[in-house]
Amino acid sequence: MKDILIYPALIIASGIIVSTILLIFLTYFSKKITRFFGFYPESRGIIIISLKIVSWFLGIMTFFLFLRLALKMLGLEFTKNIIENIIIASPKYILAVILICLGQYVSRVIRERAKEYTFEAKERMLLILDLIIHMTFIFTAFYVVGIEIVF
């Protein structure tokens, strides 16, 4: 029994180590990218968040690949299939999160640019504009995931 569990445990431990090293390397590399290209302050925030999401995504996917291999060695087909479905479906969910973050960014940029203008119903109009922008990006994220909303 112990012999059966040693190799999958080693595979899972090596998956944790490899994914952590990959995450550290990608985080370091993403910081270098943002410094090298010298993005504008308006776009630097969304680039940093997007690169962090991608780095974490690749680290977690690396761990899931090692976990899938360990579960396959143990013969646990049901859990192996769950991990495979997570690996296959996860890019859609990461794209949905990036779309929602992008919606927040677009809304913030419009609000910052609107500070210069003064007119009577400015706050109400910005509130409605924020609602429209957020709902547009959220509904697009839902569509990417596979949830269709019909009006």
mmCIF file of C-alpha atoms in Angstrom:
data_model
loop_
_atom_site.group_PDB
_atom_site.id
_atom_site.type_symbol
_atom_site.label_atom_id
_atom_site.label_comp_id
_atom_site.label_asym_id
_atom_site.label_seq_id
_atom_site.Cartn_x
_atom_site.Cartn_y
_atom_site.Cartn_z
ATOM 1 C CA MET A 1 0.000 0.000 0.000
ATOM 2 C CA LYS A 2 2.831 2.399 0.840
ATOM 3 C CA ASP A 3 4.525 1.713 -2.489
ATOM 4 C CA ILE A 4 1.362 2.688 -4.327
ATOM 5 C CA LEU A 5 1.153 6.075 -2.588
ATOM 6 C CA ILE A 6 4.823 7.095 -2.721
ATOM 7 C CA TYR A 7 5.077 7.870 -6.432
ATOM 8 C CA PRO A 8 1.817 9.867 -6.683
ATOM 9 C CA ALA A 9 2.801 11.820 -3.556
ATOM 10 C CA LEU A 10 6.185 12.586 -5.121
ATOM 11 C CA ILE A 11 4.469 13.664 -8.337
ATOM 12 C CA ILE A 12 2.127 15.996 -6.443
ATOM 13 C CA ALA A 13 5.026 17.443 -4.419
ATOM 14 C CA SER A 14 7.047 18.004 -7.568
ATOM 15 C CA GLY A 15 3.986 19.623 -9.153
ATOM 16 C CA ILE A 16 3.798 22.065 -6.249
ATOM 17 C CA ILE A 17 7.500 22.865 -6.568
ATOM 18 C CA VAL A 18 7.434 23.255 -10.361
ATOM 19 C CA SER A 19 4.302 25.415 -10.334
ATOM 20 C CA THR A 20 5.749 27.634 -7.575
ATOM 21 C CA ILE A 21 8.993 28.104 -9.494
ATOM 22 C CA LEU A 22 7.005 28.855 -12.657
ATOM 23 C CA LEU A 23 4.863 31.377 -10.782
ATOM 24 C CA ILE A 24 7.922 33.142 -9.344
ATOM 25 C CA PHE A 25 9.615 33.228 -12.746
ATOM 26 C CA LEU A 26 6.524 34.530 -14.550
ATOM 27 C CA THR A 27 5.883 37.189 -11.887
ATOM 28 C CA TYR A 28 9.483 38.376 -12.203
ATOM 29 C CA PHE A 29 9.226 38.323 -16.003
ATOM 30 C CA SER A 30 5.937 40.245 -15.990
ATOM 31 C CA LYS A 31 7.493 42.983 -13.843
ATOM 32 C CA LYS A 32 10.334 43.214 -16.360
ATOM 33 C CA ILE A 33 7.828 43.508 -19.213
ATOM 34 C CA THR A 34 5.966 46.391 -17.586
ATOM 35 C CA ARG A 35 9.226 48.231 -16.849
ATOM 36 C CA PHE A 36 10.705 47.596 -20.302
ATOM 37 C CA PHE A 37 7.749 48.809 -22.334
ATOM 38 C CA GLY A 38 7.048 51.802 -20.088
ATOM 39 C CA PHE A 39 3.281 51.742 -20.308
ATOM 40 C CA TYR A 40 1.230 54.803 -19.506
ATOM 41 C CA PRO A 41 -0.015 54.982 -15.917
ATOM 42 C CA GLU A 42 -3.584 54.513 -17.140
ATOM 43 C CA SER A 43 -2.822 51.197 -18.790
ATOM 44 C CA ARG A 44 -0.122 49.939 -16.413
ATOM 45 C CA GLY A 45 -2.667 48.813 -13.811
ATOM 46 C CA ILE A 46 -4.683 46.606 -16.129
ATOM 47 C CA ILE A 47 -1.529 45.135 -17.694
ATOM 48 C CA ILE A 48 -0.136 44.232 -14.263
ATOM 49 C CA ILE A 49 -3.423 42.625 -13.184
ATOM 50 C CA SER A 50 -3.734 40.712 -16.466
ATOM 51 C CA LEU A 51 -0.162 39.423 -16.274
ATOM 52 C CA LYS A 52 -0.705 38.308 -12.665
ATOM 53 C CA ILE A 53 -3.863 36.457 -13.666
ATOM 54 C CA VAL A 54 -2.051 34.749 -16.535
ATOM 55 C CA SER A 55 0.894 33.850 -14.275
ATOM 56 C CA TRP A 56 -1.367 32.332 -11.636
ATOM 57 C CA PHE A 57 -3.343 30.540 -14.329
ATOM 58 C CA LEU A 58 -0.226 28.900 -15.775
ATOM 59 C CA GLY A 59 1.012 27.963 -12.293
ATOM 60 C CA ILE A 60 -2.294 26.382 -11.322
ATOM 61 C CA MET A 61 -2.581 24.566 -14.654
ATOM 62 C CA THR A 62 0.916 23.137 -14.169
ATOM 63 C CA PHE A 63 -0.095 21.852 -10.745
ATOM 64 C CA PHE A 64 -3.312 20.382 -12.169
ATOM 65 C CA LEU A 65 -1.337 18.523 -14.836
ATOM 66 C CA PHE A 66 0.843 16.913 -12.162
ATOM 67 C CA LEU A 67 -2.241 16.169 -10.036
ATOM 68 C CA ARG A 68 -3.943 14.556 -13.028
ATOM 69 C CA LEU A 69 -0.903 12.337 -13.588
ATOM 70 C CA ALA A 70 -0.875 11.301 -9.917
ATOM 71 C CA LEU A 71 -4.600 10.512 -9.959
ATOM 72 C CA LYS A 72 -4.120 8.488 -13.136
ATOM 73 C CA MET A 73 -1.389 6.457 -11.418
ATOM 74 C CA LEU A 74 -3.748 5.747 -8.511
ATOM 75 C CA GLY A 75 -6.487 4.684 -10.909
ATOM 76 C CA LEU A 76 -8.995 7.293 -9.760
ATOM 77 C CA GLU A 77 -10.695 7.891 -13.089
ATOM 78 C CA PHE A 78 -13.590 9.960 -11.720
ATOM 79 C CA THR A 79 -11.350 12.569 -10.082
ATOM 80 C CA LYS A 80 -8.991 12.489 -13.049
ATOM 81 C CA ASN A 81 -11.912 13.373 -15.325
ATOM 82 C CA ILE A 82 -12.903 16.260 -13.029
ATOM 83 C CA ILE A 83 -9.357 17.657 -13.199
ATOM 84 C CA GLU A 84 -9.343 17.272 -16.993
ATOM 85 C CA ASN A 85 -12.618 19.189 -17.245
ATOM 86 C CA ILE A 86 -11.170 21.961 -15.074
ATOM 87 C CA ILE A 87 -8.081 22.149 -17.287
ATOM 88 C CA ILE A 88 -10.182 22.297 -20.446
ATOM 89 C CA ALA A 89 -12.723 24.872 -19.170
ATOM 90 C CA SER A 90 -10.405 27.171 -17.217
ATOM 91 C CA PRO A 91 -9.287 29.447 -20.114
ATOM 92 C CA LYS A 92 -12.903 30.555 -20.545
ATOM 93 C CA TYR A 93 -13.169 31.510 -16.888
ATOM 94 C CA ILE A 94 -9.835 33.338 -16.908
ATOM 95 C CA LEU A 95 -10.968 35.303 -19.965
ATOM 96 C CA ALA A 96 -14.204 36.157 -18.155
ATOM 97 C CA VAL A 97 -12.268 37.497 -15.155
ATOM 98 C CA ILE A 98 -10.025 39.541 -17.447
ATOM 99 C CA LEU A 99 -13.105 40.970 -19.204
ATOM 100 C CA ILE A 100 -14.640 42.030 -15.893
ATOM 101 C CA CYS A 101 -11.338 43.663 -14.841
ATOM 102 C CA LEU A 102 -11.202 45.419 -18.198
ATOM 103 C CA GLY A 103 -14.733 46.729 -17.638
ATOM 104 C CA GLN A 104 -13.660 48.165 -14.285
ATOM 105 C CA TYR A 105 -10.678 49.793 -15.962
ATOM 106 C CA VAL A 106 -12.715 51.330 -18.806
ATOM 107 C CA SER A 107 -15.246 52.682 -16.331
ATOM 108 C CA ARG A 108 -12.500 54.227 -14.195
ATOM 109 C CA VAL A 109 -10.806 55.832 -17.199
ATOM 110 C CA ILE A 110 -14.074 57.403 -18.364
ATOM 111 C CA ARG A 111 -14.777 58.684 -14.864
ATOM 112 C CA GLU A 112 -11.269 60.197 -14.646
ATOM 113 C CA ARG A 113 -11.617 61.892 -18.011
ATOM 114 C CA ALA A 114 -15.050 63.257 -17.078
ATOM 115 C CA LYS A 115 -13.637 65.158 -14.078
ATOM 116 C CA GLU A 116 -12.700 68.037 -16.354
ATOM 117 C CA TYR A 117 -16.259 68.663 -17.506
ATOM 118 C CA THR A 118 -18.999 70.276 -15.473
ATOM 119 C CA PHE A 119 -22.682 70.112 -16.261
ATOM 120 C CA GLU A 120 -25.911 69.731 -14.354
ATOM 121 C CA ALA A 121 -26.603 65.967 -14.261
ATOM 122 C CA LYS A 122 -22.994 64.821 -14.435
ATOM 123 C CA GLU A 123 -23.090 62.370 -11.491
ATOM 124 C CA ARG A 124 -26.326 60.725 -12.613
ATOM 125 C CA MET A 125 -25.068 60.392 -16.146
ATOM 126 C CA LEU A 126 -21.772 58.882 -14.970
ATOM 127 C CA LEU A 127 -23.675 56.450 -12.757
ATOM 128 C CA ILE A 128 -25.785 55.289 -15.706
ATOM 129 C CA LEU A 129 -22.690 55.116 -17.912
ATOM 130 C CA ASP A 130 -20.894 53.011 -15.276
ATOM 131 C CA LEU A 131 -23.885 50.685 -15.115
ATOM 132 C CA ILE A 132 -23.985 50.300 -18.892
ATOM 133 C CA ILE A 133 -20.232 49.662 -19.146
ATOM 134 C CA HIS A 134 -20.165 47.164 -16.284
ATOM 135 C CA MET A 135 -23.206 45.273 -17.533
ATOM 136 C CA THR A 136 -21.798 45.128 -21.062
ATOM 137 C CA PHE A 137 -18.541 43.596 -19.877
ATOM 138 C CA ILE A 138 -20.280 41.281 -17.390
ATOM 139 C CA PHE A 139 -22.728 39.994 -20.015
ATOM 140 C CA THR A 140 -19.830 39.476 -22.423
ATOM 141 C CA ALA A 141 -18.009 37.508 -19.703
ATOM 142 C CA PHE A 142 -21.142 35.419 -19.160
ATOM 143 C CA TYR A 143 -21.320 34.711 -22.889
ATOM 144 C CA VAL A 144 -17.664 33.629 -22.935
ATOM 145 C CA VAL A 145 -18.341 31.193 -20.088
ATOM 146 C CA GLY A 146 -21.365 29.812 -21.880
ATOM 147 C CA ILE A 147 -24.268 31.567 -20.180
ATOM 148 C CA GLU A 148 -26.483 33.231 -22.760
ATOM 149 C CA ILE A 149 -28.724 36.041 -21.543
ATOM 150 C CA VAL A 150 -31.556 37.137 -23.809
ATOM 151 C CA PHE A 151 -33.419 40.394 -23.339
#
